[in-house]
PDB file of C-alpha atoms in Angstrom:
ATOM      1  CA  UNK A   1       9.059 -24.976  -2.179  1.00 72.00           C
ATOM      2  CA  UNK A   2       6.850 -26.703  -4.741  1.00 76.00           C
ATOM      3  CA  UNK A   3       4.527 -25.247  -7.395  1.00 75.00           C
ATOM      4  CA  UNK A   4       1.433 -25.630  -5.200  1.00 78.00           C
ATOM      5  CA  UNK A   5       3.032 -23.574  -2.437  1.00 82.00           C
ATOM      6  CA  UNK A   6       4.138 -20.876  -4.883  1.00 85.00           C
ATOM      7  CA  UNK A   7       0.631 -20.796  -6.375  1.00 84.00           C
ATOM      8  CA  UNK A   8      -0.999 -20.529  -2.969  1.00 85.00           C
ATOM      9  CA  UNK A   9       1.357 -17.802  -1.805  1.00 89.00           C
ATOM     10  CA  UNK A  10       0.900 -15.815  -5.017  1.00 90.00           C
ATOM     11  CA  UNK A  11      -2.889 -16.101  -4.733  1.00 88.00           C
ATOM     12  CA  UNK A  12      -2.810 -14.811  -1.147  1.00 90.00           C
ATOM     13  CA  UNK A  13      -0.388 -12.015  -2.043  1.00 92.00           C
ATOM     14  CA  UNK A  14      -2.550 -10.784  -4.946  1.00 90.00           C
ATOM     15  CA  UNK A  15      -5.857 -11.170  -3.093  1.00 89.00           C
ATOM     16  CA  UNK A  16      -4.457  -9.405  -0.029  1.00 91.00           C
ATOM     17  CA  UNK A  17      -3.055  -6.599  -2.190  1.00 91.00           C
ATOM     18  CA  UNK A  18      -6.535  -5.923  -3.576  1.00 87.00           C
ATOM     19  CA  UNK A  19      -8.037  -5.825  -0.083  1.00 88.00           C
ATOM     20  CA  UNK A  20      -5.236  -3.663   1.343  1.00 92.00           C
ATOM     21  CA  UNK A  21      -5.550  -1.167  -1.536  1.00 88.00           C
ATOM     22  CA  UNK A  22      -9.242  -0.737  -0.683  1.00 87.00           C
ATOM     23  CA  UNK A  23      -8.400  -0.368   3.011  1.00 89.00           C
ATOM     24  CA  UNK A  24      -5.647   2.162   2.220  1.00 89.00           C
ATOM     25  CA  UNK A  25      -8.115   4.331   0.284  1.00 87.00           C
ATOM     26  CA  UNK A  26     -10.390   4.548   3.326  1.00 87.00           C
ATOM     27  CA  UNK A  27      -7.513   5.284   5.720  1.00 89.00           C
ATOM     28  CA  UNK A  28      -6.163   7.967   3.385  1.00 86.00           C
ATOM     29  CA  UNK A  29      -9.571   9.678   3.204  1.00 84.00           C
ATOM     30  CA  UNK A  30      -9.916   9.574   6.986  1.00 86.00           C
ATOM     31  CA  UNK A  31      -6.329  10.798   7.497  1.00 85.00           C
ATOM     32  CA  UNK A  32      -7.104  13.985   5.596  1.00 80.00           C
ATOM     33  CA  UNK A  33      -9.913  14.631   8.056  1.00 78.00           C
ATOM     34  CA  UNK A  34      -8.484  13.652  11.460  1.00 81.00           C
ATOM     35  CA  UNK A  35      -4.757  13.477  10.702  1.00 84.00           C
ATOM     36  CA  UNK A  36      -2.378  10.646   9.881  1.00 84.00           C
ATOM     37  CA  UNK A  37      -1.647   9.687  13.482  1.00 89.00           C
ATOM     38  CA  UNK A  38      -5.266   8.962  14.424  1.00 89.00           C
ATOM     39  CA  UNK A  39      -6.149   7.355  11.105  1.00 89.00           C
ATOM     40  CA  UNK A  40      -3.078   5.132  11.308  1.00 91.00           C
ATOM     41  CA  UNK A  41      -4.057   4.308  14.898  1.00 93.00           C
ATOM     42  CA  UNK A  42      -7.480   3.135  13.729  1.00 93.00           C
ATOM     43  CA  UNK A  43      -5.903   1.059  10.963  1.00 94.00           C
ATOM     44  CA  UNK A  44      -3.363  -0.421  13.381  1.00 95.00           C
ATOM     45  CA  UNK A  45      -6.141  -1.358  15.836  1.00 96.00           C
ATOM     46  CA  UNK A  46      -8.079  -3.138  13.066  1.00 95.00           C
ATOM     47  CA  UNK A  47      -4.925  -4.884  11.833  1.00 94.00           C
ATOM     48  CA  UNK A  48      -4.197  -6.012  15.400  1.00 95.00           C
ATOM     49  CA  UNK A  49      -7.636  -7.669  15.490  1.00 95.00           C
ATOM     50  CA  UNK A  50      -6.955  -9.392  12.154  1.00 93.00           C
ATOM     51  CA  UNK A  51      -3.472 -10.493  13.327  1.00 93.00           C
ATOM     52  CA  UNK A  52      -4.948 -11.874  16.557  1.00 94.00           C
ATOM     53  CA  UNK A  53      -7.556 -13.797  14.565  1.00 91.00           C
ATOM     54  CA  UNK A  54      -4.846 -15.264  12.326  1.00 89.00           C
ATOM     55  CA  UNK A  55      -2.732 -16.342  15.323  1.00 88.00           C
ATOM     56  CA  UNK A  56      -5.686 -17.770  17.304  1.00 89.00           C
ATOM     57  CA  UNK A  57      -7.107 -19.653  14.307  1.00 84.00           C
ATOM     58  CA  UNK A  58      -3.669 -21.008  13.402  1.00 79.00           C
ATOM     59  CA  UNK A  59      -3.162 -22.337  16.931  1.00 79.00           C
ATOM     60  CA  UNK A  60      -6.670 -23.804  17.029  1.00 80.00           C
ATOM     61  CA  UNK A  61      -6.188 -25.585  13.694  1.00 73.00           C
ATOM     62  CA  UNK A  62      -2.945 -27.123  14.973  1.00 71.00           C
ATOM     63  CA  UNK A  63      -4.793 -28.571  17.960  1.00 72.00           C
ATOM     64  CA  UNK A  64      -7.678 -30.004  15.936  1.00 70.00           C
ATOM     65  CA  UNK A  65      -6.895 -33.607  15.005  1.00 64.00           C
ATOM     66  CA  UNK A  66      -9.274 -34.250  12.144  1.00 66.00           C
ATOM     67  CA  UNK A  67      -9.040 -36.479   9.099  1.00 71.00           C
ATOM     68  CA  UNK A  68      -6.833 -34.698   6.529  1.00 74.00           C
ATOM     69  CA  UNK A  69      -9.220 -35.576   3.681  1.00 79.00           C
ATOM     70  CA  UNK A  70     -12.113 -34.071   5.603  1.00 82.00           C
ATOM     71  CA  UNK A  71     -10.164 -30.875   6.256  1.00 81.00           C
ATOM     72  CA  UNK A  72      -9.120 -30.611   2.592  1.00 83.00           C
ATOM     73  CA  UNK A  73     -12.713 -31.121   1.468  1.00 89.00           C
ATOM     74  CA  UNK A  74     -13.978 -28.443   3.877  1.00 88.00           C
ATOM     75  CA  UNK A  75     -11.271 -25.984   2.823  1.00 86.00           C
ATOM     76  CA  UNK A  76     -11.922 -26.790  -0.838  1.00 91.00           C
ATOM     77  CA  UNK A  77     -15.632 -26.092  -0.448  1.00 93.00           C
ATOM     78  CA  UNK A  78     -14.892 -22.801   1.259  1.00 90.00           C
ATOM     79  CA  UNK A  79     -12.500 -21.817  -1.554  1.00 91.00           C
ATOM     80  CA  UNK A  80     -15.179 -22.655  -4.128  1.00 95.00           C
ATOM     81  CA  UNK A  81     -17.703 -20.430  -2.325  1.00 94.00           C
ATOM     82  CA  UNK A  82     -15.197 -17.603  -2.009  1.00 89.00           C
ATOM     83  CA  UNK A  83     -13.686 -18.023  -5.474  1.00 92.00           C
ATOM     84  CA  UNK A  84     -16.991 -18.308  -7.336  1.00 95.00           C
ATOM     85  CA  UNK A  85     -18.202 -15.049  -5.786  1.00 92.00           C
ATOM     86  CA  UNK A  86     -15.085 -13.177  -7.008  1.00 90.00           C
ATOM     87  CA  UNK A  87     -15.202 -14.980 -10.384  1.00 95.00           C
ATOM     88  CA  UNK A  88     -18.799 -13.913 -11.069  1.00 95.00           C
ATOM     89  CA  UNK A  89     -18.079 -10.355  -9.963  1.00 92.00           C
ATOM     90  CA  UNK A  90     -15.018 -10.126 -12.240  1.00 93.00           C
ATOM     91  CA  UNK A  91     -16.927 -11.558 -15.237  1.00 95.00           C
ATOM     92  CA  UNK A  92     -19.751  -9.058 -14.708  1.00 94.00           C
ATOM     93  CA  UNK A  93     -17.233  -6.209 -14.579  1.00 91.00           C
ATOM     94  CA  UNK A  94     -15.448  -7.371 -17.735  1.00 91.00           C
ATOM     95  CA  UNK A  95     -18.856  -7.656 -19.431  1.00 92.00           C
ATOM     96  CA  UNK A  96     -19.844  -4.128 -18.410  1.00 89.00           C
ATOM     97  CA  UNK A  97     -22.751  -5.365 -16.271  1.00 85.00           C
ATOM     98  CA  UNK A  98     -21.229  -4.045 -13.044  1.00 84.00           C
ATOM     99  CA  UNK A  99     -19.170  -0.906 -12.713  1.00 79.00           C
ATOM    100  CA  UNK A 100     -15.423  -1.294 -12.168  1.00 75.00           C
ATOM    101  CA  UNK A 101     -14.352  -0.530  -8.621  1.00 71.00           C
ATOM    102  CA  UNK A 102     -13.168   3.063  -8.606  1.00 71.00           C
ATOM    103  CA  UNK A 103     -10.704   3.954  -5.835  1.00 71.00           C
ATOM    104  CA  UNK A 104     -10.981   7.686  -6.617  1.00 74.00           C
ATOM    105  CA  UNK A 105     -14.783   7.524  -6.222  1.00 76.00           C
ATOM    106  CA  UNK A 106     -14.472   5.451  -3.041  1.00 75.00           C
ATOM    107  CA  UNK A 107     -12.039   8.063  -1.728  1.00 76.00           C
ATOM    108  CA  UNK A 108     -14.404  10.943  -2.561  1.00 77.00           C
ATOM    109  CA  UNK A 109     -17.400   9.170  -1.006  1.00 77.00           C
ATOM    110  CA  UNK A 110     -15.521   8.425   2.201  1.00 77.00           C
ATOM    111  CA  UNK A 111     -14.342  12.033   2.370  1.00 75.00           C
ATOM    112  CA  UNK A 112     -17.915  13.242   1.940  1.00 75.00           C
ATOM    113  CA  UNK A 113     -19.184  10.847   4.606  1.00 75.00           C
ATOM    114  CA  UNK A 114     -16.723  12.016   7.253  1.00 74.00           C
ATOM    115  CA  UNK A 115     -16.440  15.646   6.189  1.00 71.00           C
ATOM    116  CA  UNK A 116     -18.697  16.974   8.923  1.00 69.00           C
ATOM    117  CA  UNK A 117     -18.462  14.019  11.264  1.00 69.00           C
ATOM    118  CA  UNK A 118     -16.814  14.022  14.681  1.00 75.00           C
ATOM    119  CA  UNK A 119     -13.280  12.669  14.960  1.00 74.00           C
ATOM    120  CA  UNK A 120     -14.407   9.467  16.696  1.00 79.00           C
ATOM    121  CA  UNK A 121     -16.868   8.747  13.870  1.00 83.00           C
ATOM    122  CA  UNK A 122     -14.076   9.177  11.327  1.00 83.00           C
ATOM    123  CA  UNK A 123     -11.856   6.913  13.444  1.00 88.00           C
ATOM    124  CA  UNK A 124     -14.587   4.276  13.433  1.00 90.00           C
ATOM    125  CA  UNK A 125     -14.928   4.525   9.636  1.00 87.00           C
ATOM    126  CA  UNK A 126     -11.203   3.773   9.224  1.00 89.00           C
ATOM    127  CA  UNK A 127     -11.288   0.970  11.807  1.00 93.00           C
ATOM    128  CA  UNK A 128     -14.348  -0.714  10.282  1.00 90.00           C
ATOM    129  CA  UNK A 129     -13.055  -0.322   6.731  1.00 88.00           C
ATOM    130  CA  UNK A 130      -9.677  -1.913   7.477  1.00 93.00           C
ATOM    131  CA  UNK A 131     -11.281  -4.633   9.611  1.00 92.00           C
ATOM    132  CA  UNK A 132     -13.739  -5.705   6.898  1.00 89.00           C
ATOM    133  CA  UNK A 133     -11.029  -5.865   4.238  1.00 89.00           C
ATOM    134  CA  UNK A 134      -8.740  -7.621   6.715  1.00 92.00           C
ATOM    135  CA  UNK A 135     -11.361 -10.276   7.476  1.00 90.00           C
ATOM    136  CA  UNK A 136     -11.287 -11.395   3.852  1.00 86.00           C
ATOM    137  CA  UNK A 137      -7.498 -11.712   4.087  1.00 91.00           C
ATOM    138  CA  UNK A 138      -7.878 -13.713   7.317  1.00 90.00           C
ATOM    139  CA  UNK A 139     -10.313 -16.130   5.636  1.00 86.00           C
ATOM    140  CA  UNK A 140      -7.882 -16.753   2.783  1.00 86.00           C
ATOM    141  CA  UNK A 141      -4.899 -17.229   5.100  1.00 89.00           C
ATOM    142  CA  UNK A 142      -6.874 -19.771   7.147  1.00 85.00           C
ATOM    143  CA  UNK A 143      -8.110 -21.619   4.052  1.00 83.00           C
ATOM    144  CA  UNK A 144      -4.864 -21.805   2.102  1.00 83.00           C
ATOM    145  CA  UNK A 145      -2.567 -21.829   5.142  1.00 81.00           C
ATOM    146  CA  UNK A 146      -3.661 -25.310   6.148  1.00 70.00           C
ATOM    147  CA  UNK A 147      -2.597 -26.772   2.834  1.00 70.00           C
ATOM    148  CA  UNK A 148       0.536 -24.774   2.017  1.00 77.00           C
ATOM    149  CA  UNK A 149       1.984 -23.531   5.307  1.00 83.00           C
ATOM    150  CA  UNK A 150       0.346 -21.213   7.778  1.00 83.00           C
ATOM    151  CA  UNK A 151       3.521 -19.134   8.108  1.00 87.00           C
ATOM    152  CA  UNK A 152       3.899 -18.765   4.351  1.00 88.00           C
ATOM    153  CA  UNK A 153       0.238 -17.810   3.982  1.00 90.00           C
ATOM    154  CA  UNK A 154       0.383 -15.191   6.725  1.00 91.00           C
ATOM    155  CA  UNK A 155       3.752 -13.971   5.418  1.00 92.00           C
ATOM    156  CA  UNK A 156       2.295 -13.409   1.947  1.00 93.00           C
ATOM    157  CA  UNK A 157      -0.536 -11.327   3.398  1.00 93.00           C
ATOM    158  CA  UNK A 158       1.921  -9.260   5.450  1.00 94.00           C
ATOM    159  CA  UNK A 159       4.192  -8.780   2.408  1.00 95.00           C
ATOM    160  CA  UNK A 160       1.201  -7.497   0.420  1.00 94.00           C
ATOM    161  CA  UNK A 161       0.305  -5.117   3.252  1.00 93.00           C
ATOM    162  CA  UNK A 162       3.846  -3.732   3.401  1.00 94.00           C
ATOM    163  CA  UNK A 163       3.969  -3.334  -0.384  1.00 93.00           C
ATOM    164  CA  UNK A 164       0.679  -1.406  -0.449  1.00 90.00           C
ATOM    165  CA  UNK A 165       1.716   0.797   2.492  1.00 89.00           C
ATOM    166  CA  UNK A 166       5.081   1.542   0.841  1.00 90.00           C
ATOM    167  CA  UNK A 167       3.541   2.484  -2.505  1.00 87.00           C
ATOM    168  CA  UNK A 168       0.681   4.345  -0.812  1.00 83.00           C
ATOM    169  CA  UNK A 169       2.984   6.429   1.369  1.00 81.00           C
ATOM    170  CA  UNK A 170       5.137   7.370  -1.602  1.00 81.00           C
ATOM    171  CA  UNK A 171       2.138   8.404  -3.706  1.00 79.00           C
ATOM    172  CA  UNK A 172      -0.051   9.738  -0.867  1.00 71.00           C
ATOM    173  CA  UNK A 173      -3.039   9.269  -3.154  1.00 71.00           C
ATOM    174  CA  UNK A 174      -5.639   6.567  -3.802  1.00 68.00           C
ATOM    175  CA  UNK A 175      -4.030   3.680  -5.711  1.00 70.00           C
ATOM    176  CA  UNK A 176      -6.253   4.108  -8.750  1.00 67.00           C
ATOM    177  CA  UNK A 177      -3.875   2.476 -11.223  1.00 68.00           C
ATOM    178  CA  UNK A 178      -3.987  -0.942  -9.623  1.00 70.00           C
ATOM    179  CA  UNK A 179      -5.771  -3.227 -12.142  1.00 78.00           C
ATOM    180  CA  UNK A 180      -8.144  -4.450  -9.472  1.00 78.00           C
ATOM    181  CA  UNK A 181     -10.552  -6.417 -11.641  1.00 83.00           C
ATOM    182  CA  UNK A 182      -7.759  -8.282 -13.397  1.00 87.00           C
ATOM    183  CA  UNK A 183      -6.148  -9.144 -10.054  1.00 85.00           C
ATOM    184  CA  UNK A 184      -9.492 -10.290  -8.638  1.00 86.00           C
ATOM    185  CA  UNK A 185     -10.151 -12.398 -11.728  1.00 92.00           C
ATOM    186  CA  UNK A 186      -6.732 -14.088 -11.537  1.00 92.00           C
ATOM    187  CA  UNK A 187      -7.142 -14.729  -7.812  1.00 89.00           C
ATOM    188  CA  UNK A 188     -10.668 -16.084  -8.355  1.00 92.00           C
ATOM    189  CA  UNK A 189      -9.321 -18.532 -10.970  1.00 95.00           C
ATOM    190  CA  UNK A 190      -6.589 -19.638  -8.548  1.00 91.00           C
ATOM    191  CA  UNK A 191      -9.078 -20.100  -5.687  1.00 91.00           C
ATOM    192  CA  UNK A 192     -11.446 -22.076  -7.914  1.00 95.00           C
ATOM    193  CA  UNK A 193      -8.530 -24.264  -9.070  1.00 95.00           C
ATOM    194  CA  UNK A 194      -7.416 -25.046  -5.508  1.00 92.00           C
ATOM    195  CA  UNK A 195     -11.041 -25.391  -4.409  1.00 93.00           C
ATOM    196  CA  UNK A 196     -11.935 -27.834  -7.209  1.00 95.00           C
ATOM    197  CA  UNK A 197      -8.781 -29.872  -6.593  1.00 93.00           C
ATOM    198  CA  UNK A 198      -9.130 -30.147  -2.816  1.00 90.00           C
ATOM    199  CA  UNK A 199     -12.903 -30.381  -2.427  1.00 93.00           C
ATOM    200  CA  UNK A 200     -13.404 -33.346  -4.740  1.00 92.00           C
ATOM    201  CA  UNK A 201      -9.986 -34.815  -3.899  1.00 89.00           C
ATOM    202  CA  UNK A 202     -11.047 -34.821  -0.236  1.00 88.00           C
ATOM    203  CA  UNK A 203     -14.512 -36.234  -0.852  1.00 91.00           C
ATOM    204  CA  UNK A 204     -13.396 -38.966  -3.268  1.00 91.00           C
ATOM    205  CA  UNK A 205     -10.083 -40.701  -3.976  1.00 87.00           C
ATOM    206  CA  UNK A 206      -7.757 -37.872  -5.043  1.00 86.00           C
ATOM    207  CA  UNK A 207      -5.522 -40.134  -7.171  1.00 89.00           C
ATOM    208  CA  UNK A 208      -8.536 -41.323  -9.166  1.00 91.00           C
ATOM    209  CA  UNK A 209     -10.221 -37.923  -9.534  1.00 91.00           C
ATOM    210  CA  UNK A 210      -7.054 -36.041 -10.476  1.00 93.00           C
ATOM    211  CA  UNK A 211      -4.661 -38.647 -11.946  1.00 91.00           C
ATOM    212  CA  UNK A 212      -2.186 -35.961 -13.048  1.00 91.00           C
ATOM    213  CA  UNK A 213      -1.664 -34.859  -9.438  1.00 87.00           C
ATOM    214  CA  UNK A 214      -0.574 -31.293  -8.627  1.00 84.00           C
ATOM    215  CA  UNK A 215       0.020 -30.540 -12.320  1.00 88.00           C
ATOM    216  CA  UNK A 216      -3.775 -30.499 -12.666  1.00 91.00           C
ATOM    217  CA  UNK A 217      -3.818 -27.181 -10.808  1.00 90.00           C
ATOM    218  CA  UNK A 218      -2.181 -25.424 -13.751  1.00 91.00           C
ATOM    219  CA  UNK A 219      -4.658 -26.964 -16.210  1.00 95.00           C
ATOM    220  CA  UNK A 220      -7.604 -25.992 -13.986  1.00 96.00           C
ATOM    221  CA  UNK A 221      -6.259 -22.448 -13.713  1.00 94.00           C
ATOM    222  CA  UNK A 222      -5.976 -22.151 -17.507  1.00 96.00           C
ATOM    223  CA  UNK A 223      -9.491 -23.570 -18.011  1.00 97.00           C
ATOM    224  CA  UNK A 224     -11.040 -21.102 -15.547  1.00 97.00           C
ATOM    225  CA  UNK A 225      -9.149 -18.176 -17.127  1.00 96.00           C
ATOM    226  CA  UNK A 226     -10.285 -19.038 -20.666  1.00 97.00           C
ATOM    227  CA  UNK A 227     -13.873 -19.862 -19.633  1.00 97.00           C
ATOM    228  CA  UNK A 228     -14.148 -16.641 -17.614  1.00 96.00           C
ATOM    229  CA  UNK A 229     -12.925 -14.462 -20.455  1.00 96.00           C
ATOM    230  CA  UNK A 230     -15.193 -16.217 -22.965  1.00 96.00           C
ATOM    231  CA  UNK A 231     -18.166 -15.821 -20.601  1.00 96.00           C
ATOM    232  CA  UNK A 232     -17.418 -12.104 -20.289  1.00 94.00           C
ATOM    233  CA  UNK A 233     -17.268 -11.725 -24.089  1.00 94.00           C
ATOM    234  CA  UNK A 234     -20.548 -13.627 -24.492  1.00 94.00           C
ATOM    235  CA  UNK A 235     -22.246 -11.557 -21.780  1.00 92.00           C
ATOM    236  CA  UNK A 236     -20.838  -8.207 -22.915  1.00 89.00           C
ATOM    237  CA  UNK A 237     -23.554  -5.595 -23.259  1.00 77.00           C
ATOM    238  CA  UNK A 238     -23.650  -2.995 -26.049  1.00 74.00           C
ATOM    239  CA  UNK A 239     -21.992   0.255 -24.925  1.00 65.00           C
ATOM    240  CA  UNK A 240     -25.256   2.150 -24.206  1.00 59.00           C
ATOM    241  CA  UNK A 241     -26.796  -0.770 -22.326  1.00 61.00           C
ATOM    242  CA  UNK A 242     -23.538  -1.294 -20.437  1.00 57.00           C
ATOM    243  CA  UNK A 243     -23.686   2.259 -19.078  1.00 58.00           C
ATOM    244  CA  UNK A 244     -27.263   1.716 -17.895  1.00 58.00           C
ATOM    245  CA  UNK A 245     -26.526  -1.775 -16.569  1.00 55.00           C
ATOM    246  CA  UNK A 246     -23.496  -0.613 -14.643  1.00 53.00           C
ATOM    247  CA  UNK A 247     -25.525   2.223 -13.126  1.00 48.00           C
ATOM    248  CA  UNK A 248     -28.269  -0.138 -11.937  1.00 46.00           C
TER     249      UNK A 248
ATOM    250  CA  UNK B   1     -22.232 -10.595  11.615  1.00 70.00           C
ATOM    251  CA  UNK B   2     -24.397 -10.677   8.500  1.00 72.00           C
ATOM    252  CA  UNK B   3     -21.563  -9.091   6.565  1.00 71.00           C
ATOM    253  CA  UNK B   4     -19.075 -11.692   7.808  1.00 71.00           C
ATOM    254  CA  UNK B   5     -21.414 -14.553   6.829  1.00 74.00           C
ATOM    255  CA  UNK B   6     -21.780 -12.953   3.402  1.00 75.00           C
ATOM    256  CA  UNK B   7     -17.981 -12.654   3.161  1.00 71.00           C
ATOM    257  CA  UNK B   8     -17.638 -16.382   3.704  1.00 71.00           C
ATOM    258  CA  UNK B   9     -20.577 -17.819   1.800  1.00 77.00           C
ATOM    259  CA  UNK B  10     -21.803 -15.107  -0.565  1.00 81.00           C
ATOM    260  CA  UNK B  11     -25.508 -15.001  -1.387  1.00 88.00           C
ATOM    261  CA  UNK B  12     -27.994 -17.893  -1.663  1.00 90.00           C
ATOM    262  CA  UNK B  13     -27.343 -18.293  -5.403  1.00 93.00           C
ATOM    263  CA  UNK B  14     -23.634 -18.712  -4.729  1.00 94.00           C
ATOM    264  CA  UNK B  15     -24.205 -21.348  -2.047  1.00 94.00           C
ATOM    265  CA  UNK B  16     -26.743 -23.199  -4.237  1.00 95.00           C
ATOM    266  CA  UNK B  17     -24.364 -23.123  -7.229  1.00 96.00           C
ATOM    267  CA  UNK B  18     -21.489 -24.676  -5.296  1.00 96.00           C
ATOM    268  CA  UNK B  19     -23.752 -27.212  -3.558  1.00 96.00           C
ATOM    269  CA  UNK B  20     -25.299 -28.403  -6.839  1.00 97.00           C
ATOM    270  CA  UNK B  21     -21.936 -28.521  -8.654  1.00 97.00           C
ATOM    271  CA  UNK B  22     -20.234 -30.539  -5.900  1.00 96.00           C
ATOM    272  CA  UNK B  23     -23.222 -32.887  -5.463  1.00 96.00           C
ATOM    273  CA  UNK B  24     -23.326 -33.524  -9.212  1.00 96.00           C
ATOM    274  CA  UNK B  25     -19.583 -34.184  -9.385  1.00 96.00           C
ATOM    275  CA  UNK B  26     -19.726 -36.430  -6.325  1.00 95.00           C
ATOM    276  CA  UNK B  27     -22.574 -38.454  -7.880  1.00 95.00           C
ATOM    277  CA  UNK B  28     -20.637 -38.866 -11.153  1.00 95.00           C
ATOM    278  CA  UNK B  29     -17.577 -39.801  -9.103  1.00 94.00           C
ATOM    279  CA  UNK B  30     -19.332 -42.908  -7.780  1.00 93.00           C
ATOM    280  CA  UNK B  31     -19.171 -44.454 -11.280  1.00 93.00           C
ATOM    281  CA  UNK B  32     -16.593 -42.393 -13.175  1.00 93.00           C
ATOM    282  CA  UNK B  33     -14.100 -40.865 -10.733  1.00 92.00           C
ATOM    283  CA  UNK B  34     -11.780 -39.642 -13.499  1.00 91.00           C
ATOM    284  CA  UNK B  35     -14.617 -37.607 -15.058  1.00 94.00           C
ATOM    285  CA  UNK B  36     -15.977 -36.174 -11.810  1.00 95.00           C
ATOM    286  CA  UNK B  37     -13.410 -33.386 -11.515  1.00 95.00           C
ATOM    287  CA  UNK B  38     -14.201 -32.050 -14.951  1.00 95.00           C
ATOM    288  CA  UNK B  39     -17.919 -32.300 -14.240  1.00 96.00           C
ATOM    289  CA  UNK B  40     -17.318 -30.085 -11.220  1.00 97.00           C
ATOM    290  CA  UNK B  41     -15.359 -27.569 -13.312  1.00 97.00           C
ATOM    291  CA  UNK B  42     -18.027 -27.503 -16.048  1.00 97.00           C
ATOM    292  CA  UNK B  43     -20.828 -27.110 -13.500  1.00 97.00           C
ATOM    293  CA  UNK B  44     -19.025 -24.232 -11.772  1.00 97.00           C
ATOM    294  CA  UNK B  45     -18.359 -22.431 -15.062  1.00 97.00           C
ATOM    295  CA  UNK B  46     -22.023 -22.867 -16.035  1.00 97.00           C
ATOM    296  CA  UNK B  47     -23.085 -21.571 -12.617  1.00 97.00           C
ATOM    297  CA  UNK B  48     -20.798 -18.547 -12.952  1.00 96.00           C
ATOM    298  CA  UNK B  49     -22.275 -17.777 -16.380  1.00 96.00           C
ATOM    299  CA  UNK B  50     -25.814 -18.102 -14.994  1.00 95.00           C
ATOM    300  CA  UNK B  51     -25.032 -15.837 -12.031  1.00 94.00           C
ATOM    301  CA  UNK B  52     -23.242 -13.242 -14.167  1.00 93.00           C
ATOM    302  CA  UNK B  53     -26.032 -13.068 -16.770  1.00 91.00           C
TER     303      UNK B  53
END
């Protein structure tokens, strides 16, 4: 396996972990209301939908015979759209302009929402929560899977799911200690690196745009990391304003 | 459906940022291919700063 494949797999593993942690929080909150069996059933149903999407899309992409440069450009553009969104969000959180995602608060809010609800409503909350988080994982597997290997991409997402379930079942509590913003920031930098490399490499002559080849990915990653952190420092609000800004 | 579209593309500012950055880099790439990649990176970082501000 080369460095690009390792980078892609790591990005999917970390991104999926973040999504699965959020999904686990919702399932845990629902489980305390309608029991583990039904909550796990809702999660399993949502995961089955995500798995089916991954399998169907993978098969469809194998059938499509399109120009490889065109596919790389399209995937690159998608990664830029996805990565930039996460990058901006992470910078805003580092700068104190948006509140950090709080799993304990998410857990409490979900509990409150389903406290007096019927069992089927609680089931639907777990199903929808896992499905929405799972859709983001599906998008990443589809995007990166075409350029690394679909099996490796899907395998990384499954490994992240198993890791989160294992830790979650041991703790039986929201995974509040996961450094979510840092993970999202690192993943965003990786997605922007792959996206920059593939989008322009697909639209123009890759050898001329990126003469250093795959090694450029590491340089791009470092540039996005440094620029993101510097942006966050520059945009950091004073403590009092940060509290107000994060509340808004 | 709206949520799924937002998952893929983000908001209008996000789409505009990427579109402008790629178009700019592509235009530069017609004359200076070796500089186009770094133009894209600079444009995306500037866009991220603008969106985060």
